[in-house]
Short mmCIF file of C-alpha atoms in Angstrom, two decimals:
data_model
loop_
_atom_site.label_atom_id
_atom_site.label_comp_id
_atom_site.label_asym_id
_atom_site.label_seq_id
_atom_site.Cartn_x
_atom_site.Cartn_y
_atom_site.Cartn_z
CA MET A 145 12.75 -23.49 16.36
CA ASN A 146 9.85 -25.48 15.42
CA PRO A 147 7.54 -26.17 13.04
CA THR A 148 5.08 -23.52 14.38
CA SER A 149 7.67 -20.60 14.66
CA ALA A 150 9.46 -21.51 11.51
CA PHE A 151 5.73 -20.95 9.94
CA CYS A 152 4.94 -17.38 11.84
CA ARG A 153 8.27 -16.47 10.21
CA SER A 154 7.66 -16.64 6.56
CA ALA A 155 5.36 -14.94 4.21
CA ALA A 156 2.77 -17.37 2.53
CA ILE A 157 2.82 -16.88 -1.32
CA PHE A 158 0.00 -18.35 -3.12
CA ALA A 159 -1.59 -18.08 -7.02
CA GLY A 160 0.02 -14.52 -7.15
CA LEU A 161 -1.49 -13.26 -3.38
CA PHE A 162 1.02 -12.75 -0.63
CA LEU A 163 -0.34 -12.99 3.00
CA ILE A 164 1.68 -11.99 5.96
CA VAL A 165 1.74 -13.64 8.97
CA SER A 166 1.97 -11.45 12.05
CA CYS A 167 4.03 -14.18 14.60
CA GLY A 168 7.30 -12.46 14.93
CA GLY A 169 10.26 -12.18 12.61
CA THR A 170 11.68 -10.48 10.29
CA ILE A 171 9.80 -9.78 6.54
CA SER A 172 11.75 -9.33 3.61
CA ALA A 173 11.82 -6.80 1.03
CA ARG A 174 9.44 -7.90 -1.98
CA VAL A 175 11.21 -5.53 -4.24
CA GLU A 176 14.64 -4.50 -3.80
CA CYS A 177 15.16 -0.23 -4.05
CA ASP A 178 18.29 0.34 -2.57
CA ASP A 179 20.25 3.09 -4.66
CA LYS A 180 16.97 4.14 -7.23
CA SER A 181 14.70 6.07 -7.45
CA LEU A 182 11.51 5.08 -8.03
CA VAL A 183 7.50 6.89 -8.61
CA ILE A 184 4.28 6.03 -6.89
CA LEU A 185 1.27 6.84 -8.67
CA PRO A 186 -1.79 7.07 -6.16
CA CYS A 187 -4.45 4.84 -6.24
CA ALA A 188 -6.87 4.02 -8.95
CA VAL A 189 -9.94 2.71 -8.86
CA GLU A 190 -11.16 -0.44 -9.68
CA ALA A 191 -14.44 -1.43 -8.16
CA GLU A 192 -17.67 0.80 -7.84
CA GLY A 193 -20.58 1.45 -5.27
CA GLN A 194 -20.55 -0.23 -1.80
CA SER A 195 -17.09 -1.88 -2.03
CA MET A 196 -15.24 1.46 -2.60
CA GLY A 197 -17.11 3.86 0.62
CA HIS A 198 -16.39 6.95 0.31
CA PHE A 199 -12.79 6.66 -1.26
CA ASN A 200 -11.87 9.55 -3.79
CA SER A 201 -8.55 10.94 -5.54
CA LYS A 202 -7.27 13.01 -2.61
CA ILE A 203 -7.39 10.01 -0.44
CA GLY A 204 -5.39 8.10 -3.03
CA GLU A 205 -2.73 11.30 -3.32
CA ARG A 206 -2.37 10.83 0.20
CA ILE A 207 -1.57 7.47 0.61
CA ALA A 208 0.65 7.69 -2.06
CA THR A 209 2.43 10.76 -0.47
CA LEU A 210 2.90 8.44 2.99
CA ALA A 211 3.95 5.20 1.78
CA SER A 212 6.50 7.94 0.06
CA GLY A 213 7.61 8.93 3.12
CA LEU A 214 8.23 6.02 4.62
CA ILE A 215 10.17 4.87 1.76
CA SER A 216 12.52 7.29 1.95
CA SER A 217 12.98 7.87 5.02
CA GLY A 218 13.99 4.14 5.03
CA GLU A 219 17.93 2.98 5.04
CA GLU A 220 17.44 1.69 1.46
CA ASP A 221 18.63 4.78 -0.22
CA ALA A 222 15.62 5.12 -2.39
CA ARG A 223 14.27 8.55 -3.76
CA VAL A 224 11.01 8.43 -4.26
CA MET A 225 10.33 11.10 -6.91
CA GLU A 226 7.42 13.14 -7.85
CA PRO A 227 4.96 10.89 -9.98
CA GLN A 228 3.37 14.04 -12.22
CA ALA A 229 5.32 13.31 -15.25
CA PHE A 230 3.36 10.05 -14.94
CA LYS A 231 -0.39 10.45 -14.28
CA LYS A 232 -1.58 11.57 -17.25
CA ALA A 233 0.67 9.09 -19.03
CA PHE A 234 -2.07 6.92 -17.01
CA ARG A 235 -5.19 8.75 -16.95
CA SER A 236 -6.47 6.81 -20.07
CA GLY A 237 -5.68 3.32 -18.94
CA GLN A 238 -1.84 1.66 -18.93
CA PRO A 239 0.49 3.17 -21.48
CA THR A 240 2.71 0.74 -23.66
CA PRO A 241 6.28 -0.38 -22.51
CA SER A 242 7.62 2.39 -24.49
CA THR A 243 6.40 5.25 -23.30
CA ILE A 244 6.77 4.32 -19.75
CA GLN A 245 10.75 3.39 -20.95
CA ARG A 246 10.34 7.12 -22.12
CA LEU A 247 9.49 8.69 -19.42
CA CYS A 248 11.42 6.80 -17.21
CA GLY A 249 14.31 7.92 -18.98
CA GLU A 250 13.49 11.71 -19.53
CA HIS A 251 12.92 11.66 -15.84
CA GLY A 252 15.43 9.84 -14.38
CA ILE A 253 13.12 6.68 -12.74
CA ASP A 254 14.51 2.99 -11.83
CA LEU A 255 10.77 1.72 -10.97
CA LEU A 256 7.16 2.60 -11.24
CA VAL A 257 4.76 2.02 -8.32
CA VAL A 258 0.92 1.31 -10.02
CA THR A 259 -1.80 0.57 -7.77
CA THR A 260 -5.51 -0.22 -8.31
CA LEU A 261 -7.89 0.21 -5.33
CA THR A 262 -10.55 -2.61 -5.21
CA GLN A 263 -11.89 -2.08 -1.93
CA TRP A 264 -12.08 0.90 1.00
CA LYS A 265 -15.08 0.38 3.46
CA LEU A 266 -15.00 2.77 6.53
CA ARG A 267 -17.54 0.18 8.09
CA ASP A 268 -17.93 -3.43 8.73
CA PRO A 269 -20.88 -4.42 7.13
CA ARG A 270 -21.56 -7.20 9.53
CA ASN A 271 -21.74 -4.84 12.42
CA PRO A 272 -23.29 -1.39 11.09
CA GLY A 273 -22.88 0.18 14.31
CA MET A 274 -19.20 -0.01 14.50
CA ASN A 275 -16.05 1.92 12.41
CA GLN A 276 -13.15 -0.70 11.11
CA GLY A 277 -12.13 0.24 7.93
CA GLN A 278 -11.16 -1.88 5.38
CA ALA A 279 -8.50 -1.89 1.88
CA SER A 280 -7.52 -4.19 -0.80
CA LEU A 281 -5.36 -2.98 -3.78
CA ASN A 282 -3.66 -4.56 -6.52
CA ILE A 283 0.26 -3.64 -7.05
CA SER A 284 2.48 -3.53 -9.73
CA VAL A 285 6.19 -2.26 -9.97
CA ILE A 286 7.30 -1.49 -13.40
CA ASP A 287 11.15 -1.35 -14.41
CA SER A 288 12.45 1.85 -16.44
CA LYS A 289 12.25 -0.73 -19.62
CA GLY A 290 8.39 -0.94 -18.83
CA GLN A 291 8.15 -4.88 -18.00
CA SER A 292 6.41 -5.49 -14.70
CA VAL A 293 9.47 -7.11 -12.12
CA TYR A 294 6.52 -7.49 -9.38
CA LYS A 295 2.87 -7.99 -9.38
CA GLY A 296 0.74 -8.60 -5.89
CA GLN A 297 -2.25 -8.12 -3.85
CA LEU A 298 -3.20 -6.14 -0.41
CA ILE A 299 -5.58 -8.38 0.98
CA GLY A 300 -7.83 -6.90 3.70
CA VAL A 301 -5.77 -4.47 4.95
CA GLN A 302 -7.48 -2.92 8.17
CA PHE A 303 -8.11 -0.30 10.67
CA PRO A 304 -8.21 -0.40 13.78
CA ALA A 305 -7.54 -4.57 13.96
CA GLY A 306 -4.24 -5.07 15.68
CA ILE A 307 -4.41 -1.44 17.07
CA SER A 308 -3.22 -1.95 20.38
CA ASP A 309 -0.18 -3.53 18.71
CA ASN A 310 0.36 -0.38 16.49
CA PRO A 311 1.10 2.55 18.84
CA GLU A 312 2.22 4.59 16.05
CA PHE A 313 -1.24 4.34 14.96
CA ALA A 314 -3.30 3.93 18.34
CA ILE A 315 -6.00 6.23 19.81
CA PRO A 316 -5.72 6.35 23.60
CA GLY A 317 -9.10 5.71 24.80
CA HIS A 318 -10.82 4.51 21.87
CA SER A 319 -11.77 1.24 20.29
CA SER A 320 -13.82 0.80 16.98
CA LEU A 321 -17.39 1.69 18.44
CA THR A 322 -15.95 5.09 19.21
CA LEU A 323 -13.71 5.72 16.39
CA THR A 324 -15.32 8.11 14.29
CA GLU A 325 -15.45 7.77 10.32
CA ASP A 326 -12.66 10.40 9.61
CA GLN A 327 -10.60 9.22 12.28
CA ILE A 328 -11.19 5.06 10.88
CA ARG A 329 -10.00 6.98 7.03
CA LYS A 330 -7.11 8.29 8.61
CA GLY A 331 -5.86 5.40 10.08
CA LEU A 332 -6.67 3.13 7.06
CA GLU A 333 -4.88 5.38 4.99
CA GLN A 334 -2.05 5.26 7.16
CA SER A 335 -2.42 1.57 7.19
CA VAL A 336 -2.25 0.64 3.64
CA ALA A 337 0.31 3.47 2.66
CA ARG A 338 2.37 0.86 5.51
CA ALA A 339 1.73 -2.03 4.06
CA LEU A 340 2.53 -0.46 0.50
CA ALA A 341 5.72 0.69 1.84
CA GLU A 342 6.86 -2.09 3.52
CA LEU A 343 7.28 -4.13 -0.04
CA PHE A 344 10.21 -2.72 -0.56
CA TYR A 345 12.37 -2.38 2.71
CA ASP A 346 12.98 -5.23 5.28
CA HIS A 347 10.71 -4.95 8.40
CA GLU A 348 9.69 -6.95 11.91
CA ALA A 349 6.56 -8.19 11.64
CA PRO A 350 4.04 -8.06 14.74
CA GLU A 351 4.22 -10.36 17.25
#
């Protein structure tokens, strides 16, 4: 394998950020979830104003639901549970480790996934007439003892970037110039959900 291929088949990790180099190959799961139960909390919002576009709580709920479905349908035998019991605890900020430990024990949860959006845009600010979604989020995975087992960031998840290589998300006959804002939103929700879910299982990087 030449040096370029070796680089393309790896994930670049620097200062707590991870950037997946999409040149083909298998990317390993970041968090082991085989035969575990987990909860994905709907995305909270860290930023305000233009960086958050038209984001609302329903979008956060849909992203969590989509990511949960992708993990549940994988080969890891993970069980994704409903997040209702944890929503109240996180409503006023990060609960204490003892509170998380108690809730996990009461509901049989091994891993708790907390996500915070720092960017949500449905238009490219450099090209006002072009619809192109972009999102960034912080991710924290907490175990049943209330301890952090993973922290990272998804930076600049885009839609419809790479749409031709992603037939699951493709809309035939459309480009970023012809897609409606609603289509961009739905595509970005799916792209963020997949990027989040892929932390929990091995997957192929696009060629």
